[in-house]
Short mmCIF file of C-alpha atoms in Angstrom, two decimals:
data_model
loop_
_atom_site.label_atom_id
_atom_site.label_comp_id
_atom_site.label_asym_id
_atom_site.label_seq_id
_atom_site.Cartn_x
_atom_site.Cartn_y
_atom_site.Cartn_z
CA UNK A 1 42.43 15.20 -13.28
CA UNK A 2 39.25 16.67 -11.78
CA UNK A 3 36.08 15.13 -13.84
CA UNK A 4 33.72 18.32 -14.86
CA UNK A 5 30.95 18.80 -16.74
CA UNK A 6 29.90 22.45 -18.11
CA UNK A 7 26.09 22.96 -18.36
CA UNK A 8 26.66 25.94 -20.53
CA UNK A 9 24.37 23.99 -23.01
CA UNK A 10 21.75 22.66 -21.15
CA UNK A 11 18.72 21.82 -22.98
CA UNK A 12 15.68 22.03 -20.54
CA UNK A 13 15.57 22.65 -16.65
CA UNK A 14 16.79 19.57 -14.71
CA UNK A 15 17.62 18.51 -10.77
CA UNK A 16 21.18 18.54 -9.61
CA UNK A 17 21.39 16.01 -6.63
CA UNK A 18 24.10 16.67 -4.32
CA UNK A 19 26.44 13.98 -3.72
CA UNK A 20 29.80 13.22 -3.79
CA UNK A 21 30.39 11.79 -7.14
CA UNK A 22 33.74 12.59 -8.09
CA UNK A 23 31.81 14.99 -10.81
CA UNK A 24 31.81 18.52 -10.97
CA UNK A 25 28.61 19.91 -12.40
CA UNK A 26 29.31 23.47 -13.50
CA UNK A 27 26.69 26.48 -15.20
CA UNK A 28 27.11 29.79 -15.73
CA UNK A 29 24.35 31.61 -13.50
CA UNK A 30 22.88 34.85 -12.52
CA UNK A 31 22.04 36.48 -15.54
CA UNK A 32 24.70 39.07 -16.84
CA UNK A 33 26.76 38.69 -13.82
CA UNK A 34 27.74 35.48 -15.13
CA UNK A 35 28.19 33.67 -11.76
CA UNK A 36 30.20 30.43 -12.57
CA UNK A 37 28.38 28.35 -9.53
CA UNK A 38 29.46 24.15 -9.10
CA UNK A 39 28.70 20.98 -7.62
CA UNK A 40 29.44 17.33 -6.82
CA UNK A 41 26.44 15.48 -8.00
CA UNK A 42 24.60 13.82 -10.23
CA UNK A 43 21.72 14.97 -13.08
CA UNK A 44 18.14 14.23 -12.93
CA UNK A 45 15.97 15.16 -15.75
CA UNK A 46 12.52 16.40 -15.14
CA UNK A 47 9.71 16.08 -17.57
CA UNK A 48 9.36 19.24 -19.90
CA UNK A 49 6.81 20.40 -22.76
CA UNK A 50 8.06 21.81 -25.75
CA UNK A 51 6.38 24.00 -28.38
CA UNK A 52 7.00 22.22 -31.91
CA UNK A 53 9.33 25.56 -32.89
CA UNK A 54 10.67 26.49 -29.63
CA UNK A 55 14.64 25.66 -28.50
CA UNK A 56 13.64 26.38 -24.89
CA UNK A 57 10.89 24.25 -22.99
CA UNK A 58 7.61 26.06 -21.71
CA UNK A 59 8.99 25.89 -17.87
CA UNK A 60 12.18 27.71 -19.02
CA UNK A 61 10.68 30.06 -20.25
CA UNK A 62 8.50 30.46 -17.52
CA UNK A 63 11.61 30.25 -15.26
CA UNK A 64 13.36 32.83 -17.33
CA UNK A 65 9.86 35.41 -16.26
CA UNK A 66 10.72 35.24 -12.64
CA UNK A 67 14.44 34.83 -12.52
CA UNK A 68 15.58 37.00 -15.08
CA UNK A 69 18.97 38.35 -14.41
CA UNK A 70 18.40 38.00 -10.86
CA UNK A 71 21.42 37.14 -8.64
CA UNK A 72 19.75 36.32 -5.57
CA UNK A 73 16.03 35.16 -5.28
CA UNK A 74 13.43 37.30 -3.48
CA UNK A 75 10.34 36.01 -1.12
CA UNK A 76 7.97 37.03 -4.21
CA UNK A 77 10.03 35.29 -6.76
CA UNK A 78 9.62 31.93 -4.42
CA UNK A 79 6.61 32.80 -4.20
CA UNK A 80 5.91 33.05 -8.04
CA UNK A 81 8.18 29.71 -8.36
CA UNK A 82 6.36 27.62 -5.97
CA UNK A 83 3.32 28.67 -7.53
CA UNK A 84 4.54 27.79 -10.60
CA UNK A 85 5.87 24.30 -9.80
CA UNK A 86 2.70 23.46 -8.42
CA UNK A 87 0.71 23.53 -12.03
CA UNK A 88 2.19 21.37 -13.62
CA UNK A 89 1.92 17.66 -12.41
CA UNK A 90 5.30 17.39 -14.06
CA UNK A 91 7.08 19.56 -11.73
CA UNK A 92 4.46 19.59 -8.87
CA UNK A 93 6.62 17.51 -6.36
CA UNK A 94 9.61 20.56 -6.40
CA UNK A 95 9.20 23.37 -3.83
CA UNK A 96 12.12 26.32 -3.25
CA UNK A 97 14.23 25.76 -0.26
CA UNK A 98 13.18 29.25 1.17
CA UNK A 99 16.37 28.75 3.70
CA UNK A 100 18.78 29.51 0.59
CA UNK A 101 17.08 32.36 -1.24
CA UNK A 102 19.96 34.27 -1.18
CA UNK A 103 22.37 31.44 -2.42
CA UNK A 104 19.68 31.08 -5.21
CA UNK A 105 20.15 32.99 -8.66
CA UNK A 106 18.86 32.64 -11.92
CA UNK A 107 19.25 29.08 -13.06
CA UNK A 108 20.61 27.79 -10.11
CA UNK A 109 17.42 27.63 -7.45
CA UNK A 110 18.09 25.60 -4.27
CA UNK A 111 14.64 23.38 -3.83
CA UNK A 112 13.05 20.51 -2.16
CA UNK A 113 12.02 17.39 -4.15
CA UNK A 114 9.40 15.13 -2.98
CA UNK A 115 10.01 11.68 -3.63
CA UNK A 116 6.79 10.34 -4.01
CA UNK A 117 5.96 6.46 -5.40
CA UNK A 118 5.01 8.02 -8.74
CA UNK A 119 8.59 9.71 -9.29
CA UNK A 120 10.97 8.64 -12.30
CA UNK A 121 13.78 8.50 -9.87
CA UNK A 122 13.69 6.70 -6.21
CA UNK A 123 16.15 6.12 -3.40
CA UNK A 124 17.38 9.67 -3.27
CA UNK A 125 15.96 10.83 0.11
CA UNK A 126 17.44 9.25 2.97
CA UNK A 127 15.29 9.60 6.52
CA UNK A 128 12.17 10.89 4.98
CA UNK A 129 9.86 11.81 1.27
CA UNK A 130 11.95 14.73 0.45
CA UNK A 131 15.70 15.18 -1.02
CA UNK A 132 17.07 18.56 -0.75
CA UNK A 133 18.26 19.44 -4.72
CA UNK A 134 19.29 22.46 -7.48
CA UNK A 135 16.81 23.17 -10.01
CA UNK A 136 19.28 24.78 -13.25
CA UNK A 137 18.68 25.10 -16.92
CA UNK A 138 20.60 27.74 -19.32
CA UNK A 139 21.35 31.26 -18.40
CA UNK A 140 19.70 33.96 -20.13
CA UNK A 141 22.97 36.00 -20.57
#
């Protein structure tokens, strides 16, 4: 039996590291196309902010601004979502992988992760500081 996990209820944005697990990571994507897009990997949570009444965290919503029902990611939405990334220091070490803009859709964003000293999670890149990773959270649909 094929071990799957469905991210239809994903609370906050987190990291998808690619790997060979034996665990398919699955989300609906894309906006109202409902892409169904999946993965072998593993989870990493990133640090979020939350508004005491909100469901969503303040960088999905932000997220949800530039990706809204987009189904493939455009120079000035990388743009936007590097720019984003870089204010926070809780998200400043993620960058868009600009080589897979158009494998990237709303809630599933291809990206670079630096691994630096300071990160919650180590021992992910291999030859050099960065990892290449998914950045998802929940569909607006």
């Amino acid at each position: 039996m094929t071990k799957r996990i469905d991210l239809y209820s994903l609370t906050g944005a987190m990291l998808i590291y690619p790997t060979p697990s034996g665990i398919w990571l699955n989300n609906q994507v894309g906006g109202h196309a409902c892409l169904q897009k999946q993965v072998q990997g593993i989870l990493i949570p990133i640090e979020q902010h939350y508004n005491n009444h909100a469901l969503l965290s303040d960088l999905e919503l932000k997220l949800y601004e530039i990706f809204a029902g987009c189904v493939s990611v455009t120079e000035t939405m990388a743009d936007c979502f590097d720019k984003l990334m870089q204010a926070e220091v809780t998200t400043n070490f993620i960058c868009i992988n600009r080589d897979k803009l158009t494998d990237s859709c709303e809630a599933w964003v291809y990206v670079w992760v630096n691994q630096t000293p300071l990160a919650d999670f180590q021992g992910f890149a291999q030859d050099n500081e960065y990892f290449e990773a998914i950045l998802t959270w929940n569909n607006s649909d």
